[in-house]
Amino acid sequence: MFIRVNQSIHIFLAAMILMAVGTSVHASEPDDLITIVDSAGREVVVPYPVESVVVLWSNAAKEMRALGAVDRIVGMDQSTKDEVDKGTLPELTNVPVVGTQEEPNYEKIAELKPDVVICLSAGYPPEPDEVQEKLDPFGIKVVGLDFYRTEVWFDEIRTLGKMLGKEAEAEEYMSFFRSYYDRINQTLATIPDPDRKTVYFEGAKKYLTYGGAGYGSGIPNMIRAAGGKDLYPERSELAFEVDPEDVARRNPDVIFKGTTLGWDAESEEEFKAIRDEIMSRPELANTNAVKNGQVYVISFDVAGGAGKKFGPVFLAKVLYPEKFQDMDPMEFYREYLRRFQGLEYRGVYLYPNP
């Protein structure tokens, strides 16, 4: 603590006593402070526990709900509002919108006086330091957490649980995923590298795929976590278009086509139509994937954004069905929705079923 030389000894002693008993000068302030390290590598001192949050990414809202803290969200960005409108976050119906993830309304955020703002850590502007600079005058802390990269997801949930005082809930949540991930890892250890399948993952746009380095999409890491080999391991861009003939030349064993359909899909017919289009592309006719019927349409709900944490289970089942005969991705997702989101299973997420 820095004390100005002209402060009275009485104020100094009072402050020291308050520090010793772990309370703050203002009754409305939390009892403690903790330091966390966010996904941008920033050390951030936040109140403990964090009681009010503005989320600038829907991933954060869903992960807070998984830990039983959705009621602490006091403001949200438009992407989160879109999820509310879809019916996946009904608890936030009356929570105010504070702009978009890309262009937050800092004045509105300041009016809400949250303890913390959660934004993406990198790769998508604005980054945490920029948001922090805007909110520093209001004493609002900014934490960068993504929840879409499988390689750091457990660390992020642990950090979120620590911030919220929900450490036990975070451990329970992570244990649910570990039970599947551990089994996948143990099984994949028995599959030699030459026997692992190559995967072409196409985005919603035709012949758009994803890079594998840095903060990219996270999809190549998800493929690797499922025991697959990304068709373009040398590419690092977030997303890029590829030559159809080059895809054919690289000859993927399995093709996944991502779709924004999922929670709101009423039947498999739309998924089937998407798959039929890929199966009918003449340039792909001689690939192993098409010849062997290994073309799958998968929802970004379970293979994009925060949904990538489900991806290894869905993809491993498709890639090595004989190795995971009694692992049911749909049951896995159903339990997640019921147990950690308070939602009943609905929609279509993978077609065809392996």
PDB file of N, CA and C in Angstrom, residues 55-73 80 88-89 118 145-148 153-154 156-164 166 169-171 173-174 305-307 309 336-337 339-342:
ATOM      1  N   VAL A  55     -20.332 -10.294 -20.048  1.00  0.00           N
ATOM      2  CA  VAL A  55     -19.700 -11.235 -20.976  1.00  0.00           C
ATOM      3  C   VAL A  55     -19.749 -10.660 -22.389  1.00  0.00           C
ATOM      4  N   LEU A  56     -18.612 -10.713 -23.064  1.00  0.00           N
ATOM      5  CA  LEU A  56     -18.527 -10.235 -24.447  1.00  0.00           C
ATOM      6  C   LEU A  56     -18.360 -11.390 -25.413  1.00  0.00           C
ATOM      7  N   TRP A  57     -18.865 -12.541 -25.040  1.00  0.00           N
ATOM      8  CA  TRP A  57     -18.786 -13.740 -25.880  1.00  0.00           C
ATOM      9  C   TRP A  57     -19.712 -14.765 -25.266  1.00  0.00           C
ATOM     10  N   SER A  58     -20.555 -15.385 -26.065  1.00  0.00           N
ATOM     11  CA  SER A  58     -21.551 -16.317 -25.527  1.00  0.00           C
ATOM     12  C   SER A  58     -20.919 -17.532 -24.866  1.00  0.00           C
ATOM     13  N   ASN A  59     -19.697 -17.901 -25.289  1.00  0.00           N
ATOM     14  CA  ASN A  59     -19.013 -19.022 -24.654  1.00  0.00           C
ATOM     15  C   ASN A  59     -18.933 -18.830 -23.146  1.00  0.00           C
ATOM     16  N   ALA A  60     -18.577 -17.614 -22.730  1.00  0.00           N
ATOM     17  CA  ALA A  60     -18.401 -17.340 -21.308  1.00  0.00           C
ATOM     18  C   ALA A  60     -19.710 -17.504 -20.549  1.00  0.00           C
ATOM     19  N   ALA A  61     -20.813 -17.079 -21.154  1.00  0.00           N
ATOM     20  CA  ALA A  61     -22.108 -17.200 -20.490  1.00  0.00           C
ATOM     21  C   ALA A  61     -22.464 -18.657 -20.236  1.00  0.00           C
ATOM     22  N   LYS A  62     -22.231 -19.511 -21.216  1.00  0.00           N
ATOM     23  CA  LYS A  62     -22.572 -20.928 -21.056  1.00  0.00           C
ATOM     24  C   LYS A  62     -21.672 -21.613 -20.038  1.00  0.00           C
ATOM     25  N   GLU A  63     -20.398 -21.219 -20.008  1.00  0.00           N
ATOM     26  CA  GLU A  63     -19.502 -21.823 -19.027  1.00  0.00           C
ATOM     27  C   GLU A  63     -19.830 -21.333 -17.619  1.00  0.00           C
ATOM     28  N   MET A  64     -20.256 -20.092 -17.479  1.00  0.00           N
ATOM     29  CA  MET A  64     -20.696 -19.620 -16.170  1.00  0.00           C
ATOM     30  C   MET A  64     -21.935 -20.375 -15.710  1.00  0.00           C
ATOM     31  N   ARG A  65     -22.841 -20.655 -16.642  1.00  0.00           N
ATOM     32  CA  ARG A  65     -24.024 -21.437 -16.270  1.00  0.00           C
ATOM     33  C   ARG A  65     -23.632 -22.843 -15.845  1.00  0.00           C
ATOM     34  N   ALA A  66     -22.654 -23.431 -16.520  1.00  0.00           N
ATOM     35  CA  ALA A  66     -22.203 -24.774 -16.157  1.00  0.00           C
ATOM     36  C   ALA A  66     -21.693 -24.821 -14.722  1.00  0.00           C
ATOM     37  N   LEU A  67     -21.164 -23.699 -14.237  1.00  0.00           N
ATOM     38  CA  LEU A  67     -20.651 -23.637 -12.870  1.00  0.00           C
ATOM     39  C   LEU A  67     -21.683 -23.089 -11.888  1.00  0.00           C
ATOM     40  N   GLY A  68     -22.908 -22.890 -12.351  1.00  0.00           N
ATOM     41  CA  GLY A  68     -23.967 -22.423 -11.461  1.00  0.00           C
ATOM     42  C   GLY A  68     -23.882 -20.946 -11.139  1.00  0.00           C
ATOM     43  N   ALA A  69     -23.387 -20.136 -12.084  1.00  0.00           N
ATOM     44  CA  ALA A  69     -23.206 -18.712 -11.808  1.00  0.00           C
ATOM     45  C   ALA A  69     -23.801 -17.825 -12.890  1.00  0.00           C
ATOM     46  N   VAL A  70     -24.748 -18.336 -13.658  1.00  0.00           N
ATOM     47  CA  VAL A  70     -25.320 -17.530 -14.735  1.00  0.00           C
ATOM     48  C   VAL A  70     -26.044 -16.307 -14.190  1.00  0.00           C
ATOM     49  N   ASP A  71     -26.515 -16.383 -12.942  1.00  0.00           N
ATOM     50  CA  ASP A  71     -27.231 -15.262 -12.339  1.00  0.00           C
ATOM     51  C   ASP A  71     -26.317 -14.075 -12.036  1.00  0.00           C
ATOM     52  N   ARG A  72     -25.024 -14.251 -12.176  1.00  0.00           N
ATOM     53  CA  ARG A  72     -24.091 -13.154 -11.923  1.00  0.00           C
ATOM     54  C   ARG A  72     -23.808 -12.329 -13.181  1.00  0.00           C
ATOM     55  N   ILE A  73     -24.381 -12.722 -14.298  1.00  0.00           N
ATOM     56  CA  ILE A  73     -24.187 -11.971 -15.541  1.00  0.00           C
ATOM     57  C   ILE A  73     -25.123 -10.770 -15.545  1.00  0.00           C
ATOM     58  N   THR A  80     -24.278 -13.233 -27.401  1.00  0.00           N
ATOM     59  CA  THR A  80     -24.964 -13.896 -26.292  1.00  0.00           C
ATOM     60  C   THR A  80     -26.463 -13.679 -26.402  1.00  0.00           C
ATOM     61  N   THR A  88     -31.400 -20.905 -25.949  1.00  0.00           N
ATOM     62  CA  THR A  88     -30.379 -21.671 -25.233  1.00  0.00           C
ATOM     63  C   THR A  88     -29.908 -20.994 -23.948  1.00  0.00           C
ATOM     64  N   LEU A  89     -30.252 -19.714 -23.768  1.00  0.00           N
ATOM     65  CA  LEU A  89     -29.876 -19.007 -22.542  1.00  0.00           C
ATOM     66  C   LEU A  89     -31.066 -18.199 -22.018  1.00  0.00           C
ATOM     67  N   ILE A 118     -15.528 -10.268 -19.152  1.00  0.00           N
ATOM     68  CA  ILE A 118     -14.833 -11.384 -19.793  1.00  0.00           C
ATOM     69  C   ILE A 118     -14.917 -11.199 -21.300  1.00  0.00           C
ATOM     70  N   LEU A 145     -10.672 -14.843 -21.567  1.00  0.00           N
ATOM     71  CA  LEU A 145     -10.879 -16.296 -21.552  1.00  0.00           C
ATOM     72  C   LEU A 145     -11.664 -16.673 -22.801  1.00  0.00           C
ATOM     73  N   ASP A 146     -11.247 -17.731 -23.480  1.00  0.00           N
ATOM     74  CA  ASP A 146     -11.828 -18.070 -24.779  1.00  0.00           C
ATOM     75  C   ASP A 146     -12.851 -19.199 -24.733  1.00  0.00           C
ATOM     76  N   PHE A 147     -12.496 -20.308 -24.079  1.00  0.00           N
ATOM     77  CA  PHE A 147     -13.352 -21.493 -23.963  1.00  0.00           C
ATOM     78  C   PHE A 147     -13.614 -22.186 -25.295  1.00  0.00           C
ATOM     79  N   TYR A 148     -12.777 -21.942 -26.294  1.00  0.00           N
ATOM     80  CA  TYR A 148     -12.981 -22.647 -27.561  1.00  0.00           C
ATOM     81  C   TYR A 148     -11.758 -23.433 -28.009  1.00  0.00           C
ATOM     82  N   TRP A 153      -8.660 -25.535 -22.484  1.00  0.00           N
ATOM     83  CA  TRP A 153     -10.004 -25.420 -21.920  1.00  0.00           C
ATOM     84  C   TRP A 153     -10.035 -25.734 -20.426  1.00  0.00           C
ATOM     85  N   PHE A 154      -9.352 -26.771 -20.001  1.00  0.00           N
ATOM     86  CA  PHE A 154      -9.361 -27.125 -18.584  1.00  0.00           C
ATOM     87  C   PHE A 154      -8.762 -26.005 -17.737  1.00  0.00           C
ATOM     88  N   GLU A 156      -8.804 -22.868 -18.403  1.00  0.00           N
ATOM     89  CA  GLU A 156      -9.745 -21.747 -18.382  1.00  0.00           C
ATOM     90  C   GLU A 156     -10.913 -22.008 -17.435  1.00  0.00           C
ATOM     91  N   ILE A 157     -11.413 -23.223 -17.419  1.00  0.00           N
ATOM     92  CA  ILE A 157     -12.502 -23.544 -16.492  1.00  0.00           C
ATOM     93  C   ILE A 157     -12.007 -23.443 -15.054  1.00  0.00           C
ATOM     94  N   ARG A 158     -10.795 -23.885 -14.806  1.00  0.00           N
ATOM     95  CA  ARG A 158     -10.214 -23.779 -13.464  1.00  0.00           C
ATOM     96  C   ARG A 158     -10.099 -22.309 -13.052  1.00  0.00           C
ATOM     97  N   THR A 159      -9.665 -21.467 -13.977  1.00  0.00           N
ATOM     98  CA  THR A 159      -9.551 -20.035 -13.696  1.00  0.00           C
ATOM     99  C   THR A 159     -10.917 -19.420 -13.437  1.00  0.00           C
ATOM    100  N   LEU A 160     -11.895 -19.768 -14.255  1.00  0.00           N
ATOM    101  CA  LEU A 160     -13.250 -19.243 -14.071  1.00  0.00           C
ATOM    102  C   LEU A 160     -13.806 -19.663 -12.718  1.00  0.00           C
ATOM    103  N   GLY A 161     -13.617 -20.933 -12.361  1.00  0.00           N
ATOM    104  CA  GLY A 161     -14.088 -21.413 -11.066  1.00  0.00           C
ATOM    105  C   GLY A 161     -13.439 -20.676  -9.911  1.00  0.00           C
ATOM    106  N   LYS A 162     -12.157 -20.398 -10.041  1.00  0.00           N
ATOM    107  CA  LYS A 162     -11.435 -19.666  -8.994  1.00  0.00           C
ATOM    108  C   LYS A 162     -11.993 -18.260  -8.839  1.00  0.00           C
ATOM    109  N   MET A 163     -12.211 -17.572  -9.947  1.00  0.00           N
ATOM    110  CA  MET A 163     -12.748 -16.213  -9.909  1.00  0.00           C
ATOM    111  C   MET A 163     -14.101 -16.155  -9.222  1.00  0.00           C
ATOM    112  N   LEU A 164     -14.937 -17.124  -9.550  1.00  0.00           N
ATOM    113  CA  LEU A 164     -16.330 -17.103  -9.096  1.00  0.00           C
ATOM    114  C   LEU A 164     -16.520 -17.726  -7.717  1.00  0.00           C
ATOM    115  N   LYS A 166     -16.260 -20.862  -7.342  1.00  0.00           N
ATOM    116  CA  LYS A 166     -16.961 -22.092  -7.721  1.00  0.00           C
ATOM    117  C   LYS A 166     -15.947 -23.194  -8.045  1.00  0.00           C
ATOM    118  N   GLU A 169     -17.455 -26.775  -8.151  1.00  0.00           N
ATOM    119  CA  GLU A 169     -18.279 -26.966  -9.345  1.00  0.00           C
ATOM    120  C   GLU A 169     -17.409 -27.112 -10.589  1.00  0.00           C
ATOM    121  N   ALA A 170     -16.331 -26.349 -10.649  1.00  0.00           N
ATOM    122  CA  ALA A 170     -15.419 -26.453 -11.791  1.00  0.00           C
ATOM    123  C   ALA A 170     -14.779 -27.833 -11.847  1.00  0.00           C
ATOM    124  N   GLU A 171     -14.406 -28.368 -10.695  1.00  0.00           N
ATOM    125  CA  GLU A 171     -13.795 -29.704 -10.666  1.00  0.00           C
ATOM    126  C   GLU A 171     -14.786 -30.770 -11.118  1.00  0.00           C
ATOM    127  N   TYR A 173     -17.320 -30.345 -13.119  1.00  0.00           N
ATOM    128  CA  TYR A 173     -17.523 -30.121 -14.551  1.00  0.00           C
ATOM    129  C   TYR A 173     -16.371 -30.711 -15.357  1.00  0.00           C
ATOM    130  N   MET A 174     -15.151 -30.425 -14.937  1.00  0.00           N
ATOM    131  CA  MET A 174     -13.991 -30.941 -15.654  1.00  0.00           C
ATOM    132  C   MET A 174     -13.910 -32.461 -15.564  1.00  0.00           C
ATOM    133  N   GLY A 305     -16.649 -23.031 -31.912  1.00  0.00           N
ATOM    134  CA  GLY A 305     -16.765 -22.189 -30.734  1.00  0.00           C
ATOM    135  C   GLY A 305     -16.499 -22.990 -29.474  1.00  0.00           C
ATOM    136  N   ALA A 306     -17.286 -22.717 -28.433  1.00  0.00           N
ATOM    137  CA  ALA A 306     -17.141 -23.477 -27.189  1.00  0.00           C
ATOM    138  C   ALA A 306     -17.521 -24.934 -27.384  1.00  0.00           C
ATOM    139  N   GLY A 307     -18.206 -25.239 -28.489  1.00  0.00           N
ATOM    140  CA  GLY A 307     -18.596 -26.621 -28.769  1.00  0.00           C
ATOM    141  C   GLY A 307     -17.435 -27.529 -29.109  1.00  0.00           C
ATOM    142  N   LYS A 309     -15.135 -28.457 -27.318  1.00  0.00           N
ATOM    143  CA  LYS A 309     -14.827 -29.383 -26.227  1.00  0.00           C
ATOM    144  C   LYS A 309     -15.592 -30.692 -26.373  1.00  0.00           C
ATOM    145  N   TYR A 336     -24.649 -33.641 -20.793  1.00  0.00           N
ATOM    146  CA  TYR A 336     -24.096 -32.296 -20.609  1.00  0.00           C
ATOM    147  C   TYR A 336     -25.211 -31.257 -20.542  1.00  0.00           C
ATOM    148  N   LEU A 337     -26.126 -31.295 -21.503  1.00  0.00           N
ATOM    149  CA  LEU A 337     -27.214 -30.318 -21.529  1.00  0.00           C
ATOM    150  C   LEU A 337     -28.053 -30.382 -20.258  1.00  0.00           C
ATOM    151  N   ARG A 339     -27.311 -31.839 -17.241  1.00  0.00           N
ATOM    152  CA  ARG A 339     -26.594 -31.709 -15.971  1.00  0.00           C
ATOM    153  C   ARG A 339     -25.938 -30.348 -15.775  1.00  0.00           C
ATOM    154  N   PHE A 340     -25.429 -29.768 -16.851  1.00  0.00           N
ATOM    155  CA  PHE A 340     -24.655 -28.540 -16.700  1.00  0.00           C
ATOM    156  C   PHE A 340     -25.284 -27.309 -17.342  1.00  0.00           C
ATOM    157  N   GLN A 341     -26.339 -27.511 -18.134  1.00  0.00           N
ATOM    158  CA  GLN A 341     -27.004 -26.370 -18.753  1.00  0.00           C
ATOM    159  C   GLN A 341     -28.480 -26.278 -18.400  1.00  0.00           C
ATOM    160  N   GLY A 342     -29.020 -27.301 -17.769  1.00  0.00           N
ATOM    161  CA  GLY A 342     -30.431 -27.278 -17.401  1.00  0.00           C
ATOM    162  C   GLY A 342     -31.357 -27.273 -18.595  1.00  0.00           C
TER     163      GLY A 342
END
